[in-house]
Short mmCIF file of C-alpha atoms in Angstrom, two decimals:
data_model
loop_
_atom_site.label_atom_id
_atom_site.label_comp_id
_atom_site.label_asym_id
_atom_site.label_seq_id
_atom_site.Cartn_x
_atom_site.Cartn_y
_atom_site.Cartn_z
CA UNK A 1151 16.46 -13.97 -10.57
CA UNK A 1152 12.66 -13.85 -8.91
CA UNK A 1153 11.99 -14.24 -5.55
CA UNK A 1154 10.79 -17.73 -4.51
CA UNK A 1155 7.12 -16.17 -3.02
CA UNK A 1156 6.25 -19.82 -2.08
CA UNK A 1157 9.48 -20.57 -0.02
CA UNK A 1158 9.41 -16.86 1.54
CA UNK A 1159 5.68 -17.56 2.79
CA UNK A 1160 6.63 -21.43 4.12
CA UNK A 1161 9.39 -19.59 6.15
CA UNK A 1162 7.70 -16.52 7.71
CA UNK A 1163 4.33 -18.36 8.52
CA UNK A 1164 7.08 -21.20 10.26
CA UNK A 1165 9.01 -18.80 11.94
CA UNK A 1166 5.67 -16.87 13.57
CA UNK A 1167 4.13 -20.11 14.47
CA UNK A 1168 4.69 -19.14 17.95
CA UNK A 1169 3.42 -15.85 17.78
CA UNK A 1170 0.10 -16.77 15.34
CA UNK A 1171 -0.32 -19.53 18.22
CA UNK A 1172 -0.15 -16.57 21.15
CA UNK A 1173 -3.02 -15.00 19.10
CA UNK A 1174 -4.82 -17.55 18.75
CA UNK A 1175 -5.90 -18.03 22.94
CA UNK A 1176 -7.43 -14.75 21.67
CA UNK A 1177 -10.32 -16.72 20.52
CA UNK A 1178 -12.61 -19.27 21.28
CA UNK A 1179 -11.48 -22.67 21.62
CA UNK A 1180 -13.42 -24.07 18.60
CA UNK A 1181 -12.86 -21.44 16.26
CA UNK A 1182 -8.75 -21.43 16.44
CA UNK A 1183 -8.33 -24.03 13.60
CA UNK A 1184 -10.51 -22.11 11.51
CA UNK A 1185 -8.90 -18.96 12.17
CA UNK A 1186 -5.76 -20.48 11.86
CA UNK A 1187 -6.27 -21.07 8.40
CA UNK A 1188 -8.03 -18.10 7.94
CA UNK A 1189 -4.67 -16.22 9.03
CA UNK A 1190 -2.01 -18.73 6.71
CA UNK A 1191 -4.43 -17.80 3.80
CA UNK A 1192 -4.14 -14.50 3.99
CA UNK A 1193 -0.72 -14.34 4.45
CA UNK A 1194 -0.47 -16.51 1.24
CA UNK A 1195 -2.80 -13.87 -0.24
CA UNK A 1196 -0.69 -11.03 0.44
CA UNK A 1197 2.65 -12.55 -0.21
CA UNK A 1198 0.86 -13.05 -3.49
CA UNK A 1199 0.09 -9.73 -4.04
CA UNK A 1200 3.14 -8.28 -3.16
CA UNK A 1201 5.49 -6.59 -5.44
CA UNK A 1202 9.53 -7.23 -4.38
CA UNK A 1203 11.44 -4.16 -3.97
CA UNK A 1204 14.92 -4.08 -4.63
CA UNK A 1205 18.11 -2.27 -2.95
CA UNK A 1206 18.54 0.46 -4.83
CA UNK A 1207 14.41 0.93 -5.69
CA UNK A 1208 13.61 1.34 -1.65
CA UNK A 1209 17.15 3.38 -1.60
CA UNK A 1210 15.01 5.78 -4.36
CA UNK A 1211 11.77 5.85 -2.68
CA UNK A 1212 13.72 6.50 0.71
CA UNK A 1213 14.88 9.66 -0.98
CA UNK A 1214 11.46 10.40 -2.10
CA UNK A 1215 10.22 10.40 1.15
CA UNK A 1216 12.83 12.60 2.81
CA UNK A 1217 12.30 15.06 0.19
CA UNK A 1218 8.70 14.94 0.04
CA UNK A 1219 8.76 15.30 4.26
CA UNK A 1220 11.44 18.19 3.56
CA UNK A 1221 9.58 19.96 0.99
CA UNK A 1222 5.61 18.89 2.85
CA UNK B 1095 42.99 0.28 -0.86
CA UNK B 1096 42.51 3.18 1.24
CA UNK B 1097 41.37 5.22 -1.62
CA UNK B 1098 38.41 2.79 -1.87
CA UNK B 1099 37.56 2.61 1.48
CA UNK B 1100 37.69 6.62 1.51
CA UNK B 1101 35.07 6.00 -1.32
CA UNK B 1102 32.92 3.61 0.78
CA UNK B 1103 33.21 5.72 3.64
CA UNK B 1104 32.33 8.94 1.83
CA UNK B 1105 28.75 7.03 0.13
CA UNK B 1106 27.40 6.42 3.45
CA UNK B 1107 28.54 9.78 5.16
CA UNK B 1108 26.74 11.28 2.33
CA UNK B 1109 23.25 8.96 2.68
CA UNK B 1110 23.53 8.87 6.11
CA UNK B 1111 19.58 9.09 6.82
CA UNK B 1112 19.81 6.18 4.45
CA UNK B 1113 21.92 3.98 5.91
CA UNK B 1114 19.83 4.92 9.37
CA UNK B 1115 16.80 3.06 8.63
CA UNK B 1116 16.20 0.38 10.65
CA UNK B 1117 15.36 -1.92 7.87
CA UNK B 1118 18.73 -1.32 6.35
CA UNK B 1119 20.72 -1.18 9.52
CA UNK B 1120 19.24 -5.15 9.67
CA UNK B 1121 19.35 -5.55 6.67
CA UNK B 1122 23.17 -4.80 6.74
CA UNK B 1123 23.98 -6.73 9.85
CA UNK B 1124 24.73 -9.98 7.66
CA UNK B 1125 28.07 -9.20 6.69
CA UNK B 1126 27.76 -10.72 3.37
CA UNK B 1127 25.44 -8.09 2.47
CA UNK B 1128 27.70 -5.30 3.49
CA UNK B 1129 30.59 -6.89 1.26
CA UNK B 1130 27.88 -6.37 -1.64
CA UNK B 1131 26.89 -2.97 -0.81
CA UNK B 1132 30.37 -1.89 -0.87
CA UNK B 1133 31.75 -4.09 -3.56
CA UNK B 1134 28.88 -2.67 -5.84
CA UNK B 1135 30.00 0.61 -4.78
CA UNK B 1136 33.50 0.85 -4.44
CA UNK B 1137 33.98 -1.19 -8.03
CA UNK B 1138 30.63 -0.77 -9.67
CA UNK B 1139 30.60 -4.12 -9.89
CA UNK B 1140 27.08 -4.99 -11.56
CA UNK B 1141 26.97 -8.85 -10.66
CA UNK B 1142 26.91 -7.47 -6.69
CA UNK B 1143 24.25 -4.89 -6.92
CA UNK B 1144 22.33 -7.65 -8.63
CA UNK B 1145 22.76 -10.22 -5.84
CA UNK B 1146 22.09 -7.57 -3.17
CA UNK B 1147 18.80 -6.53 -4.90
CA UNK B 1148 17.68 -10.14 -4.94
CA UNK B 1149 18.89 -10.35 -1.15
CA UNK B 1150 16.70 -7.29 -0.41
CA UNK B 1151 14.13 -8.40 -2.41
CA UNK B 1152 13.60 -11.69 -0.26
CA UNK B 1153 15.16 -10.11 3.13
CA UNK B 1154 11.95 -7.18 2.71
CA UNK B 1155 9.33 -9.06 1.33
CA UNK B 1156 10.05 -11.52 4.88
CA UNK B 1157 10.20 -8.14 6.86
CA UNK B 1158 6.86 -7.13 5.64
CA UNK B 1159 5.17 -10.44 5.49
CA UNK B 1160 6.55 -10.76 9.05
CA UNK B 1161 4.94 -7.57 10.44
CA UNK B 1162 1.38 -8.25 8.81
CA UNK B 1163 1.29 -11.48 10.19
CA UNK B 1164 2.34 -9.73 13.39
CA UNK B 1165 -1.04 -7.50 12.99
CA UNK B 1166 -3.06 -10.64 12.04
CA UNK B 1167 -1.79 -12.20 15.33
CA UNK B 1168 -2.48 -9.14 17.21
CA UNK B 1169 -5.33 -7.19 16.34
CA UNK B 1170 -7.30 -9.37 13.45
CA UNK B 1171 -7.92 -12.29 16.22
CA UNK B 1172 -9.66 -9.92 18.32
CA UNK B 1173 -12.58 -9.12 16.17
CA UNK B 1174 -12.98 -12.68 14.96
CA UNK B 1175 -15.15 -14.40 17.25
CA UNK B 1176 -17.30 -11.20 17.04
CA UNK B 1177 -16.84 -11.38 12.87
CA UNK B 1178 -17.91 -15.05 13.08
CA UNK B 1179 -21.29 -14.23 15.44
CA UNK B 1180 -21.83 -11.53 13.35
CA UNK B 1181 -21.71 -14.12 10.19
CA UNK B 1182 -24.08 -16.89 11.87
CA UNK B 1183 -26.79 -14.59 12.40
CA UNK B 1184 -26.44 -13.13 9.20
CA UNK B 1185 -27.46 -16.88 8.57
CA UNK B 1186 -30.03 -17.01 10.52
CA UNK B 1187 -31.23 -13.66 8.89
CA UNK B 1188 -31.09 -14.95 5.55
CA UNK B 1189 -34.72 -16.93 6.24
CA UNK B 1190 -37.43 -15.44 4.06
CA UNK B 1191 -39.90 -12.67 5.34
CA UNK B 1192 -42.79 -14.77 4.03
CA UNK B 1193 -43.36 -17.65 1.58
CA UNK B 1194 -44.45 -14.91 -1.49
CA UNK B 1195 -41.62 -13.39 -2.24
CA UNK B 1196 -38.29 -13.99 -2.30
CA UNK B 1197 -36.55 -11.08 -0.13
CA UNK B 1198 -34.60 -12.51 2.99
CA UNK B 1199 -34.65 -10.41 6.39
CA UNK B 1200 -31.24 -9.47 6.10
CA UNK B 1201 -32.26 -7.53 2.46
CA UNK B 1202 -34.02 -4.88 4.61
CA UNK B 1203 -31.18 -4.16 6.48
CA UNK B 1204 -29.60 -0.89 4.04
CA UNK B 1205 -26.39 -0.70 5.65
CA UNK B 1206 -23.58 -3.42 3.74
CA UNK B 1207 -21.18 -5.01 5.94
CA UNK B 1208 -17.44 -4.89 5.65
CA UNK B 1209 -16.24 -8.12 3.71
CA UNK B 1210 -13.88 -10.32 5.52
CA UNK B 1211 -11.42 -10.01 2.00
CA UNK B 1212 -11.45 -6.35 3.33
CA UNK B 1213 -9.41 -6.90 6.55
CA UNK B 1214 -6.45 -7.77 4.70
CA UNK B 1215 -5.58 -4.12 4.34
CA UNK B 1216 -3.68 -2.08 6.53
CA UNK B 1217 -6.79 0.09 8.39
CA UNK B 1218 -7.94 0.81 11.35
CA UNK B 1219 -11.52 0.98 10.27
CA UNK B 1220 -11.88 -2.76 8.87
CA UNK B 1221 -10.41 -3.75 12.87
CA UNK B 1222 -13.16 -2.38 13.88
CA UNK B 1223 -16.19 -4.64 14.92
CA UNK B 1224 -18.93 -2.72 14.45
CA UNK B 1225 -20.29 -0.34 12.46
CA UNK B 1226 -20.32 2.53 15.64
CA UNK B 1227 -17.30 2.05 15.88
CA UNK B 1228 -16.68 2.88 12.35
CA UNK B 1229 -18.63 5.63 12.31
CA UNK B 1230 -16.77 7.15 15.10
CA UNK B 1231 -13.37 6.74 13.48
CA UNK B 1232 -14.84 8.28 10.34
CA UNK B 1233 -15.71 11.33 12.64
CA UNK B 1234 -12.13 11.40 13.52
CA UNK B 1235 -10.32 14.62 11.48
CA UNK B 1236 -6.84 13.08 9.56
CA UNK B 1237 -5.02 14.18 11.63
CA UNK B 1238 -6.50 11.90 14.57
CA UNK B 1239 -6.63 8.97 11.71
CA UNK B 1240 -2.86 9.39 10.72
CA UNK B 1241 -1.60 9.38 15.12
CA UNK B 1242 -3.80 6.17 15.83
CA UNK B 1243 -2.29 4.62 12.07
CA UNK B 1244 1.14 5.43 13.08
CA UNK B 1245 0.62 4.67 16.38
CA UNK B 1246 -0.87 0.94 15.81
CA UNK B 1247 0.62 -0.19 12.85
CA UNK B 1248 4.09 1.21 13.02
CA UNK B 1249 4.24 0.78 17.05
CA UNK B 1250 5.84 4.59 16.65
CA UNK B 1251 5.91 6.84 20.02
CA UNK B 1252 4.48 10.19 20.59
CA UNK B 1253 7.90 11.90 19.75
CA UNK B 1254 8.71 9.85 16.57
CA UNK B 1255 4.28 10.46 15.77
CA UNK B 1256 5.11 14.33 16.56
CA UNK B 1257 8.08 14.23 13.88
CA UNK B 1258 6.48 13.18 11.15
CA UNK B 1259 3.24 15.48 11.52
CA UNK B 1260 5.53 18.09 11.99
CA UNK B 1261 3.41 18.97 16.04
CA UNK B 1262 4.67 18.98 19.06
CA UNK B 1263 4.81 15.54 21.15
CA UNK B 1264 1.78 17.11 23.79
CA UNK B 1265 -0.35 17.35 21.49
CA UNK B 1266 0.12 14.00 19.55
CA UNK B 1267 -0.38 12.24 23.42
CA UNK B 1268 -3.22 14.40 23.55
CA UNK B 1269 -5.05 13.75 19.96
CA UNK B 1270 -4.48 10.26 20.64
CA UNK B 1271 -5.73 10.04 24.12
CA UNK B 1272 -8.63 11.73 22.90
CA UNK B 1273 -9.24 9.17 20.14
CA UNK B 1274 -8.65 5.96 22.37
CA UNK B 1275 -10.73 7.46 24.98
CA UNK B 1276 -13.76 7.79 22.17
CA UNK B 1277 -13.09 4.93 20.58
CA UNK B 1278 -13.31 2.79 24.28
CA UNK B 1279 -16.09 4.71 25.31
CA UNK B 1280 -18.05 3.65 21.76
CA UNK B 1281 -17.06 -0.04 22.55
CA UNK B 1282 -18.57 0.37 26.01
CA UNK B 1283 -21.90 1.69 24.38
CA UNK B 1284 -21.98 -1.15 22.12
#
């Protein structure tokens, strides 16, 4: 079973519409479409990019960590 | 029964700094999750741990899409008016010197600009709009880098900053004071 990447991206750039829209008055009135899609692409981009981590793999590098901060 | 739950029970006293994350702790809150954890657990039951990766998978990869669009929102649309100048004149710049060759004004300028693919990674530096401002964070000793990384991107306080560097809380408020304070002052300059 993979990750739908496409579905995951539709949803999180949907449910931070009001928030990309907040940052957006940040900027100058005729440059907010532009950046708008500036922002969606790189979100695509990333989501892309990104490798899915399961339970028990973050549950490991969790571990990792603590030891590493234990030991560091 | 209550040997199982004595089972369940015992896993998470015994990962408790596990179960304490914050990502897990919401990650947990959906009770159908839980049932997984502890099915997968309590009866080793593969088909669970393999629907609760696939939940975590998706529930994660939303967390951390979430929070970079959070930083695009927040700090990215700052410096993009100033990106965008920055870009016309380098437009502007690209007329030739003269009609004999064919070297642009912008080609005598040594220094190379940060490319806009850049800015999707997580640092400080490519937030930055210009290059003083750069070189003043690069002045910065790792320490001062690490506070103002933890500080921006994982919204941490002084106390939970002073935890992780293993230094007292003063002195985080105090390295990161400083930093700000340079870092403003630079912006003033420019």
């Amino acid at each position: 079973m993979n990750v739908d990447k496409s579905k995951i991206t539709m949803e999180v750039l949907e449910s931070m519409r009001g928030r990309i829209e907040h940052g957006l008055r940040q900027t100058e009135y005729q440059n907010r479409d532009d950046l708008r899609q500036d922002i969606f692409l790189r979100v695509i981009n990333v989501a892309d990019k990104m490798e899915p981590i399961s339970f028990w793999d973050f549950k490991e590098k969790q571990e990792k960590n603590e030891k590493h901060q234990k030991s560091g | 029964m209550w040997e199982s739950e004595r089972t369940f029970t015992s896993y998470l006293e015994n990962n408790k700094q596990f179960f304490r994350n914050p990502i897990i702790k919401s990650f947990l809150e959906q009770d159908q999750n839980k049932a997984l954890v502890k099915k997968a657990i309590e009866e080793q039951d593969a088909a669970s741990s393999k629907i609760l990766d696939y939940n975590f998978e998706e529930f994660y990869m939303k967390v951390r899409l979430i929070d970079y669009t959070d930083k695009l929102s927040r700090h990215y649309v700052k410096t993009y008016d100033q990106q965008k100048r920055k870009k016309h004149h380098e437009l502007t710049l690209d007329k030739p010197f003269t009609d004999e060759n064919n070297l642009s004004v912008k080609d005598s300028i040594p220094s190379p600009h940060l490319s806009m693919e850049d800015l999707t990674s997580y640092n400080i530096e490519d937030f930055l709009p210009s290059e003083h401002l750069k070189n003043i964070y690069q002045s910065f000793s790792n320490k001062k880098k690490r506070i103002l990384h933890l500080f921006v991107f994982h919204d941490l306080t002084n106390i939970e900053i002073a935890s992780r560097l293993n230094c007292s809380p003063q002195n985080v408020s105090k390295l990161k004071k400083k930093s700000l304070t340079e870092l403003r002052e630079g912006w003033e300059f420019d």
